[in-house]
């Protein structure tokens, strides 16, 4: 049974896509850099098209987001874990503080390693060598960020939340 007439047909809704996590974005960007490096190697020219510039913009934005996230986590966890004063949490907090700081420092140092390649893409002067180094740096950043997020989610964040809750109960109660 079909209908005839000029009634409007409702537009189909596109499913809402959840934004990708930073590690997922970095993994995809590393793959894109690798593909671009092969394309540049085959053509013998520099990466100087709109797609290369867009990739540079995406890499720069992802690096800035990683830098902001890790710096924010560091700003939150350092004072809380450093202030852990009871004996049960003191040793655990000191260990997590040391590990969190080392992990954050590693991520932040690897973020800096992506800057030259992203800048070359933005300036449209990236050759094969620069792209290969950028691919390596992006994968290293992905790895460092995944390790940092595991440490953060498994240890530093829960302990910091618990310490803050205990501190709030003792000061408010």
Short mmCIF file of C-alpha atoms in Angstrom, two decimals:
data_model
loop_
_atom_site.label_atom_id
_atom_site.label_comp_id
_atom_site.label_asym_id
_atom_site.label_seq_id
_atom_site.Cartn_x
_atom_site.Cartn_y
_atom_site.Cartn_z
CA UNK A 1 0.00 0.00 0.00
CA UNK A 2 1.52 3.30 -1.04
CA UNK A 3 0.36 6.76 -0.40
CA UNK A 4 0.11 9.49 -2.91
CA UNK A 5 0.26 13.10 -2.13
CA UNK A 6 2.67 15.85 -1.44
CA UNK A 7 3.11 15.32 2.28
CA UNK A 8 6.57 15.98 3.60
CA UNK A 9 8.84 13.09 4.40
CA UNK A 10 10.73 13.44 7.65
CA UNK A 11 14.47 13.71 7.18
CA UNK A 12 16.46 10.76 8.32
CA UNK A 13 18.49 11.45 11.39
CA UNK A 14 22.14 10.73 11.30
CA UNK A 15 23.39 8.84 14.29
CA UNK A 16 25.32 10.98 16.71
CA UNK A 17 28.96 10.00 16.67
CA UNK A 18 30.75 10.28 19.96
CA UNK A 19 33.95 12.31 19.79
CA UNK A 20 37.09 10.21 19.64
CA UNK A 21 39.36 10.00 22.63
CA UNK A 22 42.78 11.64 22.40
CA UNK A 23 44.61 8.29 22.08
CA UNK A 24 42.26 7.26 19.27
CA UNK A 25 42.83 10.59 17.51
CA UNK A 26 46.59 10.19 17.84
CA UNK A 27 46.49 6.65 16.44
CA UNK A 28 44.52 7.84 13.41
CA UNK A 29 46.81 10.82 12.92
CA UNK A 30 49.89 8.57 13.03
CA UNK A 31 48.35 6.41 10.31
CA UNK A 32 47.56 9.48 8.23
CA UNK A 33 51.15 10.71 8.59
CA UNK A 34 52.44 7.30 7.46
CA UNK A 35 50.19 7.33 4.39
CA UNK A 36 51.29 10.86 3.56
CA UNK A 37 54.96 9.87 3.96
CA UNK A 38 54.49 7.07 1.43
CA UNK A 39 52.69 9.41 -0.95
CA UNK A 40 55.47 11.98 -0.67
CA UNK A 41 58.15 9.31 -1.13
CA UNK A 42 56.47 8.04 -4.31
CA UNK A 43 55.89 11.50 -5.76
CA UNK A 44 59.29 12.87 -4.79
CA UNK A 45 57.69 16.19 -3.85
CA UNK A 46 57.05 17.94 -0.57
CA UNK A 47 53.76 17.56 1.27
CA UNK A 48 52.29 20.82 0.07
CA UNK A 49 48.61 20.31 -0.54
CA UNK A 50 45.53 21.25 1.45
CA UNK A 51 45.32 17.79 3.02
CA UNK A 52 48.86 18.08 4.35
CA UNK A 53 48.08 21.47 5.88
CA UNK A 54 44.87 20.11 7.40
CA UNK A 55 46.80 17.18 8.86
CA UNK A 56 49.26 19.66 10.39
CA UNK A 57 46.37 21.58 11.93
CA UNK A 58 44.86 18.40 13.36
CA UNK A 59 48.22 17.31 14.77
CA UNK A 60 48.82 20.71 16.34
CA UNK A 61 45.31 20.69 17.87
CA UNK A 62 45.73 17.15 19.23
CA UNK A 63 49.13 18.02 20.70
CA UNK A 64 47.66 21.12 22.36
CA UNK A 65 44.77 19.05 23.77
CA UNK A 66 47.19 16.45 25.15
CA UNK A 67 49.36 19.18 26.68
CA UNK A 68 46.33 20.83 28.29
CA UNK A 69 44.87 17.57 29.63
CA UNK A 70 48.11 16.30 31.14
CA UNK A 71 48.99 19.70 32.60
CA UNK A 72 45.53 19.94 34.17
CA UNK A 73 45.82 16.45 35.64
CA UNK A 74 49.24 17.33 36.97
CA UNK A 75 47.93 20.54 38.54
CA UNK A 76 45.20 18.56 40.30
CA UNK A 77 47.10 15.51 41.48
CA UNK A 78 50.36 17.06 42.69
CA UNK A 79 48.96 19.16 45.55
CA UNK A 80 46.54 16.47 46.68
CA UNK A 81 49.04 13.62 46.72
CA UNK A 82 51.77 15.81 48.18
CA UNK A 83 49.45 16.75 51.06
CA UNK A 84 48.65 13.13 51.98
CA UNK A 85 49.71 13.11 55.60
CA UNK A 86 48.45 9.87 57.14
CA UNK A 87 50.81 6.91 57.24
CA UNK A 88 48.59 4.49 55.28
CA UNK A 89 48.21 6.76 52.29
CA UNK A 90 51.50 8.61 52.62
CA UNK A 91 53.72 5.96 51.03
CA UNK A 92 51.18 5.13 48.32
CA UNK A 93 50.65 8.80 47.61
CA UNK A 94 54.38 9.44 47.39
CA UNK A 95 54.82 6.55 44.95
CA UNK A 96 51.89 7.65 42.82
CA UNK A 97 53.08 11.24 42.93
CA UNK A 98 56.51 10.23 41.64
CA UNK A 99 55.06 7.95 38.97
CA UNK A 100 52.44 10.51 37.89
CA UNK A 101 55.01 13.28 37.59
CA UNK A 102 57.39 11.07 35.61
CA UNK A 103 54.56 9.96 33.33
CA UNK A 104 53.32 13.51 32.79
CA UNK A 105 56.87 14.71 32.08
CA UNK A 106 57.31 11.95 29.51
CA UNK A 107 54.08 12.87 27.74
CA UNK A 108 54.93 16.56 27.73
CA UNK A 109 58.42 15.92 26.35
CA UNK A 110 57.04 13.72 23.56
CA UNK A 111 54.44 16.38 22.72
CA UNK A 112 57.32 18.76 22.02
CA UNK A 113 58.81 16.19 19.62
CA UNK A 114 55.76 16.46 17.35
CA UNK A 115 56.11 20.23 16.90
CA UNK A 116 58.76 20.30 14.13
CA UNK A 117 56.83 17.89 11.90
CA UNK A 118 53.50 19.60 12.48
CA UNK A 119 55.13 22.95 11.74
CA UNK A 120 56.62 21.57 8.51
CA UNK A 121 53.16 20.35 7.47
CA UNK A 122 51.65 23.75 8.23
CA UNK A 123 54.41 25.48 6.29
CA UNK A 124 53.93 22.91 3.51
CA UNK A 125 57.63 22.03 3.54
CA UNK A 126 57.46 18.50 4.96
CA UNK A 127 59.58 15.96 3.15
CA UNK A 128 59.80 12.21 3.64
CA UNK A 129 62.29 12.42 6.52
CA UNK A 130 60.23 14.97 8.43
CA UNK A 131 57.09 12.90 7.93
CA UNK A 132 58.78 9.71 9.08
CA UNK A 133 60.04 11.48 12.22
CA UNK A 134 56.57 12.92 12.79
CA UNK A 135 55.02 9.46 12.47
CA UNK A 136 57.48 8.09 15.03
CA UNK A 137 56.85 11.01 17.39
CA UNK A 138 53.07 10.69 17.05
CA UNK A 139 53.17 6.97 17.85
CA UNK A 140 55.47 7.67 20.81
CA UNK A 141 53.02 10.32 22.02
CA UNK A 142 50.15 7.87 21.67
CA UNK A 143 52.06 5.27 23.69
CA UNK A 144 53.06 7.73 26.41
CA UNK A 145 49.52 9.07 26.67
CA UNK A 146 47.99 5.59 26.93
CA UNK A 147 50.46 4.68 29.70
CA UNK A 148 49.77 7.96 31.49
CA UNK A 149 45.99 7.52 31.28
CA UNK A 150 46.26 3.99 32.68
CA UNK A 151 48.32 5.24 35.61
CA UNK A 152 45.96 8.15 36.11
CA UNK A 153 42.79 6.04 35.99
CA UNK A 154 44.15 3.13 38.02
CA UNK A 155 45.94 4.95 40.77
CA UNK A 156 46.37 8.69 40.94
CA UNK A 157 42.81 9.83 40.26
CA UNK A 158 41.04 7.38 42.63
CA UNK A 159 43.52 8.05 45.45
CA UNK A 160 43.26 11.81 44.96
CA UNK A 161 39.43 11.58 44.99
CA UNK A 162 39.48 9.50 48.16
CA UNK A 163 41.91 11.85 49.89
CA UNK A 164 39.82 14.87 48.92
CA UNK A 165 36.64 13.17 50.17
CA UNK A 166 38.28 12.31 53.49
CA UNK A 167 39.58 15.85 53.83
CA UNK A 168 36.12 17.25 53.06
CA UNK A 169 34.51 15.00 55.69
CA UNK A 170 36.99 15.97 58.39
CA UNK A 171 36.73 19.69 57.69
CA UNK A 172 32.97 19.79 57.18
CA UNK A 173 31.92 17.13 59.65
#
